[in-house]
Coordinates of C-alpha atoms in Angstrom, one line a residue:
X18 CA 26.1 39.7 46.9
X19 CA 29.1 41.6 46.0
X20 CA 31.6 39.2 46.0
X21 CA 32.6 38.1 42.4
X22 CA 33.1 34.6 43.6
X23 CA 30.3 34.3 45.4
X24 CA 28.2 35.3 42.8
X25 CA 29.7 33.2 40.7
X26 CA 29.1 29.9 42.7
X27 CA 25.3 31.1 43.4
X28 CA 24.7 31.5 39.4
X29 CA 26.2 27.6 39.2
X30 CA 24.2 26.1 41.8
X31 CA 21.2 27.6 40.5
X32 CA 22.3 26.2 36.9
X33 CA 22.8 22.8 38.7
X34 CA 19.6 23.1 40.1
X35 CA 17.8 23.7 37.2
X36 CA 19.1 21.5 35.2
X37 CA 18.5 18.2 37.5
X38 CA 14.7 19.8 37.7
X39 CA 14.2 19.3 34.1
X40 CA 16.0 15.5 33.4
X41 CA 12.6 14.1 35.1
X42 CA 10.6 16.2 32.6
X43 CA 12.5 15.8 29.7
X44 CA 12.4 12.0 30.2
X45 CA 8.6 11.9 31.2
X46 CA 8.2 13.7 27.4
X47 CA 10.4 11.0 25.5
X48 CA 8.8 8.2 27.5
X49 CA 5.5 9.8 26.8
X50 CA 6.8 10.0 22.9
X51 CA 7.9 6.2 23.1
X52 CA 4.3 5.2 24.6
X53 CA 2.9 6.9 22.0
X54 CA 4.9 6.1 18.9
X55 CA 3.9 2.3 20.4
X56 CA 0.7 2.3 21.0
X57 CA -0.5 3.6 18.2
X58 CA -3.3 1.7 16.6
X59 CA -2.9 0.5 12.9
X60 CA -5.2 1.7 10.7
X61 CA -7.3 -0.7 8.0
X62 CA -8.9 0.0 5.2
X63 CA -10.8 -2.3 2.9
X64 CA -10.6 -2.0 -1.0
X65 CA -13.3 -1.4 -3.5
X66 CA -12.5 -4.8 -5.3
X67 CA -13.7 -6.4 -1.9
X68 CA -17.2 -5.5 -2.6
X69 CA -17.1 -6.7 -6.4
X70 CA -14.0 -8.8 -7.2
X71 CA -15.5 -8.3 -10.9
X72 CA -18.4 -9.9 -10.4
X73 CA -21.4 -9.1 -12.2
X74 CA -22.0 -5.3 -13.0
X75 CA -20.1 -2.7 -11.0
X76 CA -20.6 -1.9 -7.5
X77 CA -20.5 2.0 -7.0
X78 CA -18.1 3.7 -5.1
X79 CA -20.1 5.6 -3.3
X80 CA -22.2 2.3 -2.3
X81 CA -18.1 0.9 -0.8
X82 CA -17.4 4.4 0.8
X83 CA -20.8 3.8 2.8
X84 CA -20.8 0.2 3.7
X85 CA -16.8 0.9 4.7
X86 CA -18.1 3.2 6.7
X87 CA -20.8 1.4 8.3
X88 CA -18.3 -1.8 9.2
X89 CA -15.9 0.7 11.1
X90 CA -12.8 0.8 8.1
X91 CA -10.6 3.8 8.8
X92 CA -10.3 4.5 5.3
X93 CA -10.8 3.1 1.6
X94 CA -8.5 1.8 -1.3
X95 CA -10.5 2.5 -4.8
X96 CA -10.0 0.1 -7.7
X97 CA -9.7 2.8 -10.4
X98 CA -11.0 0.2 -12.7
X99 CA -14.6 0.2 -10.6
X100 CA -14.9 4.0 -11.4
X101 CA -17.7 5.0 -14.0
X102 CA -16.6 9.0 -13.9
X103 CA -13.8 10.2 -13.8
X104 CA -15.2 13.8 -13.9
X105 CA -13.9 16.4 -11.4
X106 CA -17.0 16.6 -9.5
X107 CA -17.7 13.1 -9.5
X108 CA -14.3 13.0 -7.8
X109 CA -15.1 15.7 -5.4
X110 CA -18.2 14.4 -4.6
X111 CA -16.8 10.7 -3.7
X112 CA -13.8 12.9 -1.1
X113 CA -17.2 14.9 0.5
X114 CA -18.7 11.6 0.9
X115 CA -16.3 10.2 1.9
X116 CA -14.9 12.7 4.5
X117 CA -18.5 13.7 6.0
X118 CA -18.5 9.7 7.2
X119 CA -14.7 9.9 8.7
X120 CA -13.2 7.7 6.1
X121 CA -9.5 8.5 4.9
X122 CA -9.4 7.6 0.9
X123 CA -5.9 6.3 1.2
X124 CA -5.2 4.3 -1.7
X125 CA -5.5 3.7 -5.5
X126 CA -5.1 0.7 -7.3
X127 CA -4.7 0.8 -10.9
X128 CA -4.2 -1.5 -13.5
X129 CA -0.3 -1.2 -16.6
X130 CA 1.5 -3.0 -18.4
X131 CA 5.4 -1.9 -19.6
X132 CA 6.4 -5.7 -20.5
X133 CA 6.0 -5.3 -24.2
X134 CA 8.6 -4.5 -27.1
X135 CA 6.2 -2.1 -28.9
X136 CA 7.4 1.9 -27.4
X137 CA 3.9 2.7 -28.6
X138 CA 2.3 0.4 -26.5
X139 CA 4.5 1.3 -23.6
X140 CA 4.5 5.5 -24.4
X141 CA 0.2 4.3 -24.2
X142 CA 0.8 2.8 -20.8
X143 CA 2.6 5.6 -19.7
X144 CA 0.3 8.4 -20.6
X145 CA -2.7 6.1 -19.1
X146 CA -0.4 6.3 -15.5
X147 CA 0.1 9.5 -15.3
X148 CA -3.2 10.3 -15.9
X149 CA -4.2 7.7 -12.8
X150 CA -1.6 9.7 -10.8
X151 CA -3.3 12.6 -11.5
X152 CA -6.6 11.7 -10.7
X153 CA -4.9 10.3 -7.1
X154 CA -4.0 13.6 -6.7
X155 CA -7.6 15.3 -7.3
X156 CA -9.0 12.4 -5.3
X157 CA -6.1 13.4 -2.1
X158 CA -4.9 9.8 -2.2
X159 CA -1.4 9.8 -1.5
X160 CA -0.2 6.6 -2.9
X161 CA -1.1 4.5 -6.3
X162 CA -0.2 0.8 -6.5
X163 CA 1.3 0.0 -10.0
X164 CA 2.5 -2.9 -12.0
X165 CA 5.0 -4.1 -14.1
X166 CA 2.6 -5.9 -16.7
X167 CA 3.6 -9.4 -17.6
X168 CA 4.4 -10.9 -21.2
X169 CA 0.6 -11.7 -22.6
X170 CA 1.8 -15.2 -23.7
X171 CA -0.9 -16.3 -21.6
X172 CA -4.0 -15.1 -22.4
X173 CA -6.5 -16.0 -20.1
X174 CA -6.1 -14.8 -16.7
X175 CA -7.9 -17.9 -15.4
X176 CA -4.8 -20.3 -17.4
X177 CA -2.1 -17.5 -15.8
X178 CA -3.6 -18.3 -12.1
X179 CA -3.5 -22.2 -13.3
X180 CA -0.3 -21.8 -13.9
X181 CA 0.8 -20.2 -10.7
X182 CA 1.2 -16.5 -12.7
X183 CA 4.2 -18.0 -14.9
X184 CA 4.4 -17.4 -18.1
X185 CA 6.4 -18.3 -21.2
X186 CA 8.6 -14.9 -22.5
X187 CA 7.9 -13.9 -25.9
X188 CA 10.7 -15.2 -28.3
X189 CA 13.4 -13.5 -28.9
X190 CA 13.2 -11.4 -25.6
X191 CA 14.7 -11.9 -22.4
X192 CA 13.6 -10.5 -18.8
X193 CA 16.4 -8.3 -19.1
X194 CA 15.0 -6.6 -21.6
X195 CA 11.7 -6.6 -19.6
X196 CA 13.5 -5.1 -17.1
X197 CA 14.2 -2.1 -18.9
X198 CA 11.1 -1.4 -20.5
X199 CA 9.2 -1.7 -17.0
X200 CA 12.0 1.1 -15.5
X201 CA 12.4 3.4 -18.4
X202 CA 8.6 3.6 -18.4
X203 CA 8.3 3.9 -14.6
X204 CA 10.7 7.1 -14.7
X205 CA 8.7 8.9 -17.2
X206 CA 6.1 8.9 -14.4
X207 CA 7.9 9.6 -11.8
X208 CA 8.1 13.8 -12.4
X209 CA 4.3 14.2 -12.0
X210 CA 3.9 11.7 -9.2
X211 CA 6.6 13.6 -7.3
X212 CA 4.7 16.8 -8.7
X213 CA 1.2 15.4 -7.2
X214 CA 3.1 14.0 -4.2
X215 CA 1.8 10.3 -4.8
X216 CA 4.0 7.6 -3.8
X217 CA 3.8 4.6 -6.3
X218 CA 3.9 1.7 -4.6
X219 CA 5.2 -1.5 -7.2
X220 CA 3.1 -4.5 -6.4
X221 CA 3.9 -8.3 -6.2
X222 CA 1.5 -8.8 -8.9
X223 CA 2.9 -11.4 -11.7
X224 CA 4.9 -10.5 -14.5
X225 CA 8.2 -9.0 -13.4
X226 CA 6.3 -8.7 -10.0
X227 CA 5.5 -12.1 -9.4
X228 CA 8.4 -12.2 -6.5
X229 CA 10.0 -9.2 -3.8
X230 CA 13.1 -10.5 -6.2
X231 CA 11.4 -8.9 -8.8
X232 CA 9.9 -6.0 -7.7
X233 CA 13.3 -4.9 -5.1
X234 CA 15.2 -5.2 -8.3
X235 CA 13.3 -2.4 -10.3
X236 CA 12.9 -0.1 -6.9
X237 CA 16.5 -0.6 -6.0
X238 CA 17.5 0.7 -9.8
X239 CA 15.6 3.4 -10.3
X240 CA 15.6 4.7 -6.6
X241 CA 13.3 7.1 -6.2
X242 CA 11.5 8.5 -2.6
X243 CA 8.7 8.2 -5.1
X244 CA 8.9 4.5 -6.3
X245 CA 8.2 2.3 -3.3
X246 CA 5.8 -1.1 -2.9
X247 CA 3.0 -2.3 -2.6
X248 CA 3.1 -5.6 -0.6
X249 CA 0.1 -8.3 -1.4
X250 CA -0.1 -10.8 1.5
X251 CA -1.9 -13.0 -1.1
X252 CA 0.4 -12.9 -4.3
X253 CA 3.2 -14.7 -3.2
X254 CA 2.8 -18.5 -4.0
X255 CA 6.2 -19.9 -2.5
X256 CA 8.1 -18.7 0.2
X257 CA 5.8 -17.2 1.4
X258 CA 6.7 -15.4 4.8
X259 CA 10.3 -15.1 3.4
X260 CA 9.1 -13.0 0.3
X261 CA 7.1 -10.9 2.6
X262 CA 10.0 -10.1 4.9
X263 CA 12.0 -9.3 1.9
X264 CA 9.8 -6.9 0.6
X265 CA 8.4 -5.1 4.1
X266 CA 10.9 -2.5 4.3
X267 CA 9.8 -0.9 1.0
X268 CA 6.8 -1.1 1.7
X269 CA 4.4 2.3 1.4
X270 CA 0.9 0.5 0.9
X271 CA -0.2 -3.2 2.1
X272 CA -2.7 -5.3 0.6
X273 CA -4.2 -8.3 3.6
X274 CA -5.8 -11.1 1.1
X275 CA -8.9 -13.2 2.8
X276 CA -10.9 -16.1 1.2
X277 CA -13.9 -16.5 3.3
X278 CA -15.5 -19.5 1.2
X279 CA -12.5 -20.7 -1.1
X280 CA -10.6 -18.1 -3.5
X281 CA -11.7 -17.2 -7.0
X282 CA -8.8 -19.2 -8.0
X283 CA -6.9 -21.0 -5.5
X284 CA -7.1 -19.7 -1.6
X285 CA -3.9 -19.2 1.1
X286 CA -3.7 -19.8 4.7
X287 CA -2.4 -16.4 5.9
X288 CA -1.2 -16.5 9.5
X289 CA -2.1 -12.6 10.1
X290 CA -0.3 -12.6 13.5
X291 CA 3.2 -13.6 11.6
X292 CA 2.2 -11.3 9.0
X293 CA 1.7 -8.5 11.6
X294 CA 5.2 -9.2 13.0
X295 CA 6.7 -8.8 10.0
X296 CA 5.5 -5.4 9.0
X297 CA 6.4 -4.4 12.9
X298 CA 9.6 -5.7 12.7
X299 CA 10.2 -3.7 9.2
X300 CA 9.3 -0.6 11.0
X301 CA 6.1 -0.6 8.9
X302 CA 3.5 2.1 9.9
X303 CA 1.2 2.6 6.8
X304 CA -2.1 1.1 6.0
X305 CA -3.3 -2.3 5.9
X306 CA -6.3 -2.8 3.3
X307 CA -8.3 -5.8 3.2
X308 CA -9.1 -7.4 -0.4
X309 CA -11.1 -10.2 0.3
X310 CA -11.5 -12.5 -2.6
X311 CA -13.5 -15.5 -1.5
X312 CA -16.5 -16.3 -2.5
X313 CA -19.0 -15.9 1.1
X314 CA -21.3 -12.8 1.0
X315 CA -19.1 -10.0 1.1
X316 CA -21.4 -8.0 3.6
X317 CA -20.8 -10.7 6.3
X318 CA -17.4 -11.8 5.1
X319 CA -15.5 -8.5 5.4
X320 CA -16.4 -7.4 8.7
X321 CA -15.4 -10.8 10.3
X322 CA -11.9 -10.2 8.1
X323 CA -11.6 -6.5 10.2
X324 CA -12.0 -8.2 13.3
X325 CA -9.4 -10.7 12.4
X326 CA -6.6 -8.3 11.3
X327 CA -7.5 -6.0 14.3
X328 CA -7.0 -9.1 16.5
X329 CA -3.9 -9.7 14.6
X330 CA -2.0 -6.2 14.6
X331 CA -3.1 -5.9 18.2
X332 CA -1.2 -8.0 19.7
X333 CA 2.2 -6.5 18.5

């Protein structure tokens, strides 16, 4: 073919040619991709606190990790409180436990409180984070619920929940000042978590938390990859659905609330499927754990509780 223009109209066809052989196959991929990206099933896990709910003395870990395991849970949120060791190889010993049954440790719950005027206490709250995050870390958990604290005007938790989680502020302060404890404190933590690559995820969980108002107003301020939230299904006591929409595109952890029983102290009518629409609509795609905080047997309580979030997510 020695004709230049020939040639040239050859070398185009064949171009032609290829290229309408690979739109079929380049579309087969992305519609493979899209199947794929929607059909993939959401994972649950069920927290420690499920199995205890600070009842009587502590269960073990290891004792969760096995029964989580044995009622089908893809992974496990630890209550950092429910720990008795926080020795490296207790901590190694829980991940090979753990991972030799197929269960993802996924999330860390832990327990702060920035809401006071004393820099002391706060610097104490602080140091007692980053040493959570760090233990995350060892433990390969990749994000840590936090909170804000609340104003201790209250003292009993039991008169708190009475009073739908509202307290008086202590005199002379405002929540503005609040406000600026909980983020100045939360940004001294933020180095090592982004260090340890642990996400902490700012729960609805009274205080400054009580609502997504709340807890969007700190994440929005400091804004930080690092700082997210942690949505509880079972914390918000008005608005419910509304609060949860608010808060379900920052969301890096969720928490699903059951009461099998009647609650510890007072019990919501969660309607899982709306939940589940929610978090798909917010382009959710973390965990779901299950806290379960009624008062039936938790061995036959939490497996019914999987079954009903399964049937839930499924149908999105």
């Amino acid at each position: 073919m020695n004709n230049p223009s020939k040639r040239r109209a050859f070398l185009q066809g064949c171009a032609l040619a290829m290229g309408s052989s690979l739109v079929p196959r380049l579309h087969q991929k992305a519609t493979a991709r899209d199947s794929l990206d929607h059909d993939r099933s959401q994972r649950f896990s069920v927290s420690t606190y499920s199995f205890w709910q600070f009842r009587g003395p502590k269960v073990p870990i290891e004792t969760c990790i096995d029964q989580a395991s044995r009622m089908n849970f893809d992974g496990l949120e630890i209550l950092e409180m429910q720990m008795t060791d926080s020795s490296n190889s207790y901590i190694q010993q829980l991940k090979r436990r753990a991972h030799s049954q197929g269960l993802a440790l996924c999330g860390f719950s832990t327990h702060q409180g920035f809401v006071s005027p004393d820099s002391t206490r706060r610097q104490d709250n602080i140091k007692k984070t980053i040493a959570s995050i760090e233990q995350a870390y060892r433990l390969g958990i990749p994000t840590m619920r936090i909170n804000t604290g609340r104003w201790g005007t209250i003292k009993s938790f039991d008169a708190l929940m009475a009073n739908r989680g509202i307290e008086p502020r202590l005199e002379g302060y405002t929540d503005d000042d609040a406000y600026k404890w909980v983020m100045q404190s939360i940004e001294e933590c933020l180095p090592v978590a982004e260090k340890c690559g642990v996400v902490l995820g700012l729960e609805n969980h009274w205080g400054l938390g009580r609502t997504a108002a709340g807890v969007l107003k700190i994440i929005g301020a400091i804004k930080s990859p690092w700082l997210q939230a942690t949505l509880d299904t079972g914390n918000f006591l008005e608005d419910m659905y509304q609060q949860m929409k608010a808060l379900a595109p920052a969301a890096c952890f969720v928490q699903a609330k059951t009461y099998n029983g009647g609650g510890t102290w007072y019990t919501l009518d969660i309607d899982y499927p709306q939940v589940a629409t929610i978090l798909h609509d917010a382009g959710y795609r973390g965990w779901v754990s299950l806290e379960f905080e009624g008062k039936d047997d938790p061995l036959i309580a939490i497996p019914k509780n999987l079954e009903l979030l399964r049937h839930a997510f499924d149908r999105q």
